Amino acid sequence: MYNLKESERIFVFTGPDGSGRKTVAKLVGATFHMNGVVSHTTRTKRRYETEGVDYHYLSEEDFLEAHRNGEFLEKVEINGYLYGIKEKEIEEKFKKKGCIWVVLNTEGADILKEMYGDKVIRIFVYADEETVRRRQYGRGDSDDVIQNHLEHYNEDMAYKEKCEYVVENYELSHTTFEIANLVEKYLEPTK
C-alpha cells in the first residue's frame, strides 16, 4: 500500500452514474493542475469513451493477472465487470503534485477511505433521477445500460451520508466552482 505523505490528499468523486462526476472531477482537477488517476476495467469501451482518459480497458485475464501480482490498490466487481486503480499510478501521480483525484463507485470510495482515513476526501456529486436518465440518453447509452444504472440509483444516493461533501450537479459551471472552493481549502498555499 502506498504511504501518503502528510500533505498528500486523494479527492474521490463519487455518486450515481450519469451525475457528471467524471466531468466535474476533470474540470476541478484542471483548475488546480491536479492529476487524475484513471481506473482499469474489464468492461467494453463505449463509443464516446477514450482509452487512457475514461478507463484503461483490459481483458479479464490481464486484469486478474495484474491483481494476482498485487498491482491494484483497490478492486471491485460491478455488474460482472472488474474495476480497479493501480498503486503504481497513484504513486507516479503524487510525484507530480501532492494531491490527486479519482472517480470511484461507492465501494471503491470506501476502500480508499478505510486505507487512508482523513487523507481521502469524498465528494458526492449527484443529480435527480430524471436528469441522470436524460444525460445518459444524451451521451448515447443503450436502454439496457441506463436501466442498469438506474437500478442502483437509490443505493448510490444513500452513500451521500458517508461523504465529506455533497453537491448537486444541476449546472456544470456552478457545480465546478462550488467544488473547486471546497478543494482549495485542502491545498497548500503556493509560496
XYZ file of N, CA and C in Angstrom:
573
model
N 0.839 -1.186 0.000
C 0.000 0.000 0.000
C 0.881 1.245 0.000
N 0.594 2.167 -0.909
C 1.330 3.422 -0.991
C 1.085 4.222 0.287
N 2.136 4.714 0.911
C 2.011 5.518 2.126
C 1.935 6.999 1.763
N 0.806 7.610 2.068
C 0.630 9.032 1.761
C 1.464 9.889 2.690
N 2.072 10.934 2.115
C 2.804 11.903 2.927
C 1.806 12.832 3.612
N 2.262 13.565 4.601
C 1.383 14.409 5.414
C 0.517 15.349 4.580
N 1.094 15.958 3.542
C 0.352 16.958 2.760
C -0.437 16.361 1.593
N -0.314 15.064 1.341
C -0.967 14.456 0.194
C -2.434 14.137 0.495
N -3.278 14.359 -0.521
C -4.712 14.103 -0.394
C -5.216 13.416 -1.659
N -6.237 12.592 -1.478
C -6.927 11.972 -2.610
C -8.366 12.478 -2.584
N -8.767 13.167 -3.643
C -10.148 13.642 -3.772
C -10.905 12.596 -4.589
N -11.867 11.948 -3.952
C -12.653 10.904 -4.594
C -14.001 11.483 -5.001
N -14.265 11.471 -6.296
C -15.552 11.919 -6.819
C -16.410 10.676 -6.995
N -17.553 10.673 -6.336
C -18.443 9.529 -6.381
C -19.873 10.005 -6.543
N -20.780 9.081 -6.747
C -22.184 9.426 -6.945
C -22.776 8.547 -8.021
N -24.050 8.728 -8.329
C -24.707 7.883 -9.328
C -24.111 8.060 -10.728
N -24.127 6.970 -11.499
C -23.732 7.067 -12.908
C -24.623 8.088 -13.595
N -24.024 8.950 -14.415
C -24.784 9.969 -15.131
C -24.941 11.267 -14.362
N -24.326 11.352 -13.186
C -24.436 12.570 -12.376
C -23.461 13.653 -12.839
N -22.498 13.279 -13.666
C -21.498 14.235 -14.125
C -20.245 14.239 -13.282
N -20.074 13.243 -12.436
C -18.941 13.214 -11.502
C -17.597 13.216 -12.217
N -17.486 12.490 -13.345
C -16.214 12.435 -14.062
C -15.908 13.779 -14.729
N -16.902 14.403 -15.316
C -16.712 15.709 -15.952
C -16.309 16.749 -14.918
N -17.005 16.762 -13.792
C -16.688 17.713 -12.717
C -15.280 17.459 -12.186
N -14.932 16.192 -11.980
C -13.601 15.854 -11.467
C -12.507 16.372 -12.396
N -12.696 16.177 -13.707
C -11.694 16.643 -14.670
C -11.560 18.160 -14.651
N -12.685 18.865 -14.561
C -12.649 20.332 -14.550
C -12.014 20.871 -13.269
N -12.368 20.297 -12.136
C -11.774 20.727 -10.864
C -10.285 20.396 -10.859
N -9.941 19.202 -11.326
C -8.531 18.827 -11.399
C -7.729 19.784 -12.271
N -8.292 20.154 -13.420
C -7.610 21.088 -14.318
C -7.445 22.459 -13.671
N -8.415 22.876 -12.880
C -8.344 24.169 -12.199
C -7.099 24.272 -11.332
N -6.748 23.158 -10.677
C -5.609 23.162 -9.749
C -4.398 22.410 -10.301
N -4.405 22.100 -11.597
C -3.311 21.342 -12.225
C -3.052 20.056 -11.445
N -4.131 19.423 -11.026
C -4.085 18.202 -10.238
C -4.268 17.010 -11.180
N -3.498 15.976 -10.973
C -3.569 14.787 -11.810
C -4.701 13.866 -11.374
N -5.334 13.251 -12.352
C -6.336 12.239 -12.076
C -5.750 10.861 -12.297
N -6.285 9.896 -11.586
C -5.888 8.506 -11.766
C -7.031 7.805 -12.488
N -6.728 7.181 -13.597
C -7.726 6.521 -14.422
C -7.838 5.059 -13.996
N -9.059 4.620 -13.753
C -9.311 3.234 -13.351
C -9.123 2.279 -14.522
N -8.877 1.033 -14.177
C -8.816 -0.060 -15.147
C -10.129 -0.828 -15.059
N -10.578 -1.377 -16.190
C -11.820 -2.141 -16.186
C -11.789 -3.240 -17.235
N -12.611 -4.250 -16.989
C -12.802 -5.315 -17.972
C -14.033 -5.035 -18.829
N -14.719 -3.940 -18.544
C -15.906 -3.559 -19.311
C -15.490 -3.123 -20.717
N -16.365 -3.344 -21.679
C -16.122 -2.917 -23.049
C -16.212 -1.396 -23.140
N -15.334 -0.821 -23.941
C -15.321 0.629 -24.153
C -16.587 1.055 -24.877
N -17.210 2.112 -24.372
C -18.386 2.671 -25.049
C -17.919 3.615 -26.152
N -18.767 3.876 -27.116
C -18.371 4.623 -28.315
C -17.848 6.024 -28.001
N -18.288 6.655 -26.923
C -17.867 8.011 -26.582
C -16.680 8.034 -25.613
N -16.169 6.877 -25.250
C -15.065 6.808 -24.298
C -13.729 6.694 -25.025
N -12.680 7.117 -24.319
C -11.333 7.095 -24.878
C -10.411 6.313 -23.948
N -9.655 5.388 -24.524
C -8.670 4.611 -23.764
C -7.687 5.560 -23.087
N -7.442 5.335 -21.806
C -6.486 6.137 -21.057
C -7.041 7.440 -20.527
N -8.237 7.817 -20.976
C -8.883 9.043 -20.498
C -10.056 8.681 -19.588
N -10.913 7.804 -20.090
C -12.068 7.380 -19.303
C -11.712 6.166 -18.447
N -11.094 5.190 -19.045
C -10.622 3.976 -18.373
C -9.440 3.429 -19.141
N -8.730 2.507 -18.490
C -7.803 1.613 -19.177
C -8.577 0.311 -19.327
N -8.769 -0.156 -20.562
C -9.586 -1.329 -20.825
C -8.683 -2.554 -20.918
N -8.958 -3.544 -20.074
C -8.163 -4.760 -20.028
C -9.060 -5.977 -20.247
N -8.462 -7.037 -20.760
C -9.187 -8.303 -20.787
C -9.294 -8.790 -19.342
N -10.255 -9.649 -19.092
C -10.400 -10.183 -17.730
C -9.132 -10.930 -17.319
N -8.539 -11.640 -18.258
C -7.301 -12.384 -17.974
C -6.169 -11.436 -17.547
N -5.987 -10.346 -18.283
C -4.928 -9.382 -17.940
C -5.222 -8.699 -16.607
N -6.489 -8.372 -16.366
C -6.866 -7.728 -15.101
C -6.546 -8.654 -13.934
N -6.976 -9.910 -14.037
C -6.755 -10.869 -12.939
C -5.270 -11.142 -12.724
N -4.499 -11.159 -13.805
C -3.049 -11.334 -13.683
C -2.437 -10.163 -12.911
N -2.840 -8.943 -13.250
C -2.348 -7.757 -12.533
C -2.771 -7.814 -11.064
N -3.984 -8.282 -10.814
C -4.464 -8.419 -9.430
C -3.623 -9.442 -8.663
N -3.358 -10.581 -9.292
C -2.523 -11.607 -8.632
C -1.123 -11.071 -8.342
N -0.644 -10.171 -9.179
C 0.681 -9.574 -8.980
C 0.667 -8.439 -7.958
N -0.501 -8.164 -7.373
C -0.600 -7.135 -6.337
C -0.541 -5.717 -6.870
N -0.900 -5.508 -8.135
C -0.780 -4.183 -8.743
C -1.908 -3.227 -8.359
N -3.062 -3.773 -7.962
C -4.212 -2.909 -7.682
C -4.265 -2.482 -6.222
N -4.497 -1.201 -6.027
C -4.683 -0.671 -4.686
C -6.086 -1.011 -4.202
N -7.039 -0.952 -5.113
C -8.415 -1.358 -4.808
C -8.986 -2.037 -6.035
N -9.904 -2.987 -5.788
C -10.540 -3.728 -6.874
C -11.970 -4.024 -6.466
N -12.910 -3.769 -7.382
C -14.314 -4.078 -7.120
C -14.920 -4.732 -8.355
N -16.022 -5.434 -8.135
C -16.771 -6.011 -9.238
C -18.149 -5.376 -9.263
N -18.533 -4.878 -10.434
C -19.836 -4.246 -10.610
C -20.479 -4.838 -11.858
N -21.646 -5.423 -11.689
C -22.400 -5.993 -12.812
C -21.560 -6.956 -13.651
N -20.702 -7.727 -12.993
C -19.897 -8.719 -13.682
C -18.606 -8.204 -14.294
N -18.322 -6.909 -14.157
C -17.085 -6.323 -14.670
C -16.185 -5.942 -13.501
N -14.880 -6.046 -13.722
C -13.900 -5.689 -12.698
C -13.400 -4.269 -12.931
N -13.182 -3.565 -11.827
C -12.660 -2.199 -11.860
C -11.580 -2.092 -10.795
N -10.568 -1.288 -11.052
C -9.539 -1.081 -10.038
C -8.583 0.022 -10.430
N -7.901 0.555 -9.419
C -6.842 1.536 -9.675
C -5.516 0.942 -9.225
N -4.507 1.197 -10.023
C -3.199 0.614 -9.748
C -2.392 1.509 -8.808
N -1.777 0.866 -7.843
C -0.975 1.574 -6.842
C 0.167 2.352 -7.505
N 0.809 1.767 -8.487
C 1.939 2.415 -9.157
C 1.512 3.749 -9.787
N 0.310 3.772 -10.356
C -0.168 5.003 -10.987
C -0.440 6.089 -9.957
N -0.964 5.708 -8.809
C -1.172 6.690 -7.734
C 0.170 7.260 -7.289
N 1.130 6.385 -7.095
C 2.463 6.818 -6.670
C 3.081 7.776 -7.692
N 2.958 7.457 -8.978
C 3.515 8.317 -10.033
C 2.831 9.679 -10.064
N 1.526 9.710 -9.891
C 0.788 10.981 -9.907
C 1.179 11.853 -8.722
N 1.409 11.239 -7.566
C 1.811 12.013 -6.395
C 3.205 12.618 -6.558
N 4.047 12.034 -7.373
C 5.376 12.609 -7.606
C 5.265 13.950 -8.312
N 4.179 14.121 -9.095
C 3.990 15.349 -9.857
C 3.310 16.447 -9.039
N 2.434 16.068 -8.133
C 1.681 17.040 -7.328
C 1.198 16.330 -6.078
N 1.037 17.068 -4.987
C 0.685 16.491 -3.693
C -0.753 16.086 -3.516
N -1.578 16.272 -4.537
C -2.979 15.865 -4.460
C -3.381 15.268 -5.797
N -4.272 14.292 -5.743
C -4.786 13.679 -6.953
C -6.303 13.547 -6.838
N -6.944 13.270 -7.966
C -8.373 12.977 -7.960
C -8.617 11.652 -8.650
N -9.709 11.014 -8.257
C -10.109 9.753 -8.856
C -11.633 9.667 -8.797
N -12.212 9.030 -9.798
C -13.661 8.803 -9.829
C -13.897 7.338 -9.493
N -14.662 7.095 -8.430
C -14.911 5.732 -7.977
C -16.372 5.533 -7.620
N -16.797 4.284 -7.671
C -18.116 3.971 -7.147
C -18.026 3.954 -5.615
N -19.136 3.726 -4.972
C -19.174 3.819 -3.503
C -18.272 2.785 -2.837
N -18.215 1.585 -3.382
C -17.383 0.547 -2.780
C -15.900 0.912 -2.858
N -15.473 1.392 -4.026
C -14.087 1.823 -4.175
C -13.757 3.003 -3.272
N -14.704 3.930 -3.141
C -14.507 5.083 -2.253
C -14.327 4.626 -0.817
N -15.128 3.639 -0.390
C -14.990 3.101 0.974
C -13.631 2.446 1.191
N -13.160 1.707 0.193
C -11.863 1.032 0.323
C -10.752 2.057 0.541
N -10.730 3.116 -0.284
C -9.686 4.135 -0.125
C -9.825 4.869 1.209
N -11.049 5.156 1.622
C -11.268 5.847 2.899
C -10.758 4.992 4.057
N -11.012 3.703 3.981
C -10.544 2.799 5.032
C -9.019 2.748 5.063
N -8.400 2.780 3.890
C -6.942 2.699 3.799
C -6.254 3.978 4.289
N -6.817 5.144 3.901
C -6.108 6.402 4.111
C -6.814 7.399 5.028
N -7.969 7.067 5.532
C -8.655 7.914 6.506
C -8.899 9.334 6.029
N -8.489 10.295 6.847
C -8.768 11.705 6.583
C -8.057 12.264 5.351
N -7.112 11.523 4.801
C -6.416 11.986 3.601
C -7.257 11.764 2.337
N -8.364 11.041 2.489
C -9.318 10.833 1.391
C -10.522 11.720 1.649
N -10.807 12.589 0.699
C -11.966 13.485 0.789
C -12.950 13.041 -0.283
N -14.093 12.517 0.171
C -15.113 12.026 -0.759
C -16.089 13.151 -1.080
N -16.224 13.405 -2.370
C -17.137 14.443 -2.859
C -18.244 13.738 -3.644
N -19.438 13.790 -3.106
C -20.580 13.106 -3.705
C -21.264 14.073 -4.670
N -21.259 13.726 -5.947
C -21.873 14.543 -6.989
C -23.127 13.809 -7.451
N -24.256 14.525 -7.458
C -25.487 13.849 -7.850
C -26.384 14.766 -8.667
N -27.354 14.148 -9.298
C -28.429 14.844 -10.000
C -29.680 14.001 -9.780
N -30.846 14.611 -9.972
C -32.079 13.846 -9.784
C -32.160 12.750 -10.848
N -32.987 11.766 -10.581
C -33.062 10.577 -11.429
C -33.419 10.901 -12.877
N -34.327 11.822 -13.094
C -34.720 12.171 -14.466
C -33.566 12.845 -15.211
N -32.818 13.697 -14.527
C -31.654 14.347 -15.145
C -30.598 13.314 -15.503
N -30.366 12.366 -14.609
C -29.402 11.288 -14.868
C -29.822 10.507 -16.111
N -31.097 10.162 -16.184
C -31.615 9.415 -17.341
C -31.397 10.226 -18.628
N -31.730 11.503 -18.598
C -31.604 12.370 -19.773
C -30.136 12.489 -20.210
N -29.228 12.650 -19.257
C -27.807 12.767 -19.586
C -27.283 11.484 -20.221
N -27.719 10.348 -19.698
C -27.239 9.076 -20.245
C -27.773 8.850 -21.662
N -29.020 9.213 -21.889
C -29.545 9.136 -23.261
C -28.766 10.087 -24.163
N -28.475 11.268 -23.656
C -27.755 12.271 -24.437
C -26.362 11.839 -24.842
N -25.718 11.039 -24.031
C -24.372 10.574 -24.382
C -24.397 9.276 -25.172
N -25.605 8.755 -25.402
C -25.738 7.601 -26.275
C -25.735 6.249 -25.601
N -25.950 6.198 -24.278
C -26.019 4.905 -23.601
C -27.243 4.132 -24.080
N -27.122 2.834 -24.115
C -28.245 1.984 -24.528
C -29.295 1.937 -23.415
N -30.499 1.531 -23.787
C -31.571 1.399 -22.787
C -31.170 0.439 -21.678
N -30.489 -0.659 -22.033
C -30.066 -1.638 -21.027
C -29.068 -1.041 -20.033
N -28.104 -0.295 -20.532
C -27.100 0.330 -19.664
C -27.776 1.344 -18.735
N -28.660 2.155 -19.291
C -29.356 3.166 -18.483
C -30.206 2.494 -17.416
N -30.954 1.474 -17.782
C -31.788 0.766 -16.815
C -30.936 0.162 -15.707
N -29.801 -0.410 -16.084
C -28.893 -0.994 -15.105
C -28.396 0.069 -14.131
N -28.005 1.227 -14.642
C -27.546 2.324 -13.774
C -28.660 2.796 -12.846
N -29.858 2.948 -13.387
C -30.963 3.463 -12.576
C -31.411 2.474 -11.501
N -31.162 1.190 -11.719
C -31.471 0.199 -10.686
C -30.615 0.420 -9.442
N -29.461 1.041 -9.609
C -28.552 1.311 -8.491
C -28.687 2.736 -7.954
N -29.547 3.533 -8.577
C -29.617 4.960 -8.245
C -29.889 5.205 -6.754
N -30.912 4.604 -6.190
C -31.256 4.857 -4.780
C -30.169 4.369 -3.832
N -29.585 3.222 -4.162
C -28.483 2.692 -3.362
C -27.290 3.662 -3.401
N -26.975 4.157 -4.597
C -25.879 5.123 -4.731
C -26.190 6.409 -3.957
N -27.424 6.876 -4.057
C -27.810 8.116 -3.365
C -27.677 7.992 -1.841
N -27.915 6.816 -1.312
C -27.814 6.614 0.137
C -26.381 6.829 0.637
N -25.409 6.683 -0.247
C -24.000 6.823 0.140
C -23.623 8.264 0.485
N -24.420 9.224 0.041
C -24.054 10.627 0.274
C -23.899 10.942 1.754
N -24.582 10.206 2.623
C -24.479 10.439 4.070
C -23.074 10.155 4.592
N -22.308 9.325 3.895
C -20.960 8.964 4.336
C -19.889 9.946 3.841
N -20.233 10.760 2.865
C -19.235 11.602 2.207
C -19.000 12.911 2.958
N -17.804 13.434 2.762
C -17.446 14.696 3.413
C -18.208 15.869 2.799
N -18.475 15.797 1.504
C -19.189 16.872 0.813
C -20.217 16.274 -0.150
N -21.336 16.951 -0.279
C -22.410 16.531 -1.174
C -22.802 17.754 -2.005
N -22.743 17.615 -3.335
C -23.040 18.737 -4.215
C -23.947 18.258 -5.348
N -25.056 18.952 -5.526
C -25.952 18.637 -6.623
C -25.417 19.276 -7.899
N -25.332 18.487 -8.949
C -24.824 18.970 -10.234
C -26.003 19.334 -11.134
N -26.587 20.481 -10.862
C -27.702 20.930 -11.702
C -27.214 21.836 -12.823
N -26.031 22.435 -12.666
C -25.460 23.293 -13.708
C -23.944 23.186 -13.591
N -23.290 22.712 -14.640
C -21.886 22.310 -14.590
C -20.943 23.395 -14.081
N -21.037 24.609 -14.592
C -20.085 25.648 -14.166
C -20.273 26.000 -12.693
N -21.511 26.046 -12.236
C -21.765 26.335 -10.827
C -21.221 25.213 -9.935
N -21.473 23.971 -10.335
C -21.003 22.816 -9.567
C -19.481 22.799 -9.495
N -18.834 23.025 -10.628
C -17.374 23.041 -10.671
C -16.818 24.136 -9.761
N -17.407 25.318 -9.802
C -16.967 26.432 -8.950
C -17.133 26.077 -7.477
N -18.284 25.520 -7.128
C -18.557 25.164 -5.729
C -17.559 24.129 -5.216
N -17.303 23.104 -6.012
C -16.379 22.058 -5.575
C -14.939 22.567 -5.572
N -14.574 23.405 -6.521
C -13.228 23.993 -6.530
C -12.985 24.777 -5.240
N -13.987 25.482 -4.762
C -13.844 26.208 -3.493
C -13.642 25.261 -2.313
N -14.300 24.107 -2.339
C -14.120 23.115 -1.278
C -12.713 22.518 -1.324
N -12.265 22.155 -2.518
C -10.960 21.525 -2.692
C -9.836 22.478 -2.309
N -10.006 23.738 -2.642
C -8.955 24.735 -2.381
C -8.573 24.789 -0.905
N -9.501 24.519 -0.023
C -9.233 24.532 1.421
C -8.163 23.517 1.819
N -8.024 22.446 1.033
C -7.088 21.376 1.370
C -5.710 21.551 0.749
N -5.589 22.463 -0.175
C -4.330 22.629 -0.896
C -3.426 23.598 -0.164
N -2.173 23.265 -0.157
C -1.200 24.148 0.488
C -1.043 25.410 -0.341
N -0.956 26.555 0.324
C -0.756 27.796 -0.445
C 0.593 27.763 -1.168
N 0.594 28.288 -2.388
C 1.861 28.349 -3.123
C 2.720 29.457 -2.541
N 4.017 29.204 -2.534
C 4.940 30.162 -1.918
C 5.655 30.952 -2.947
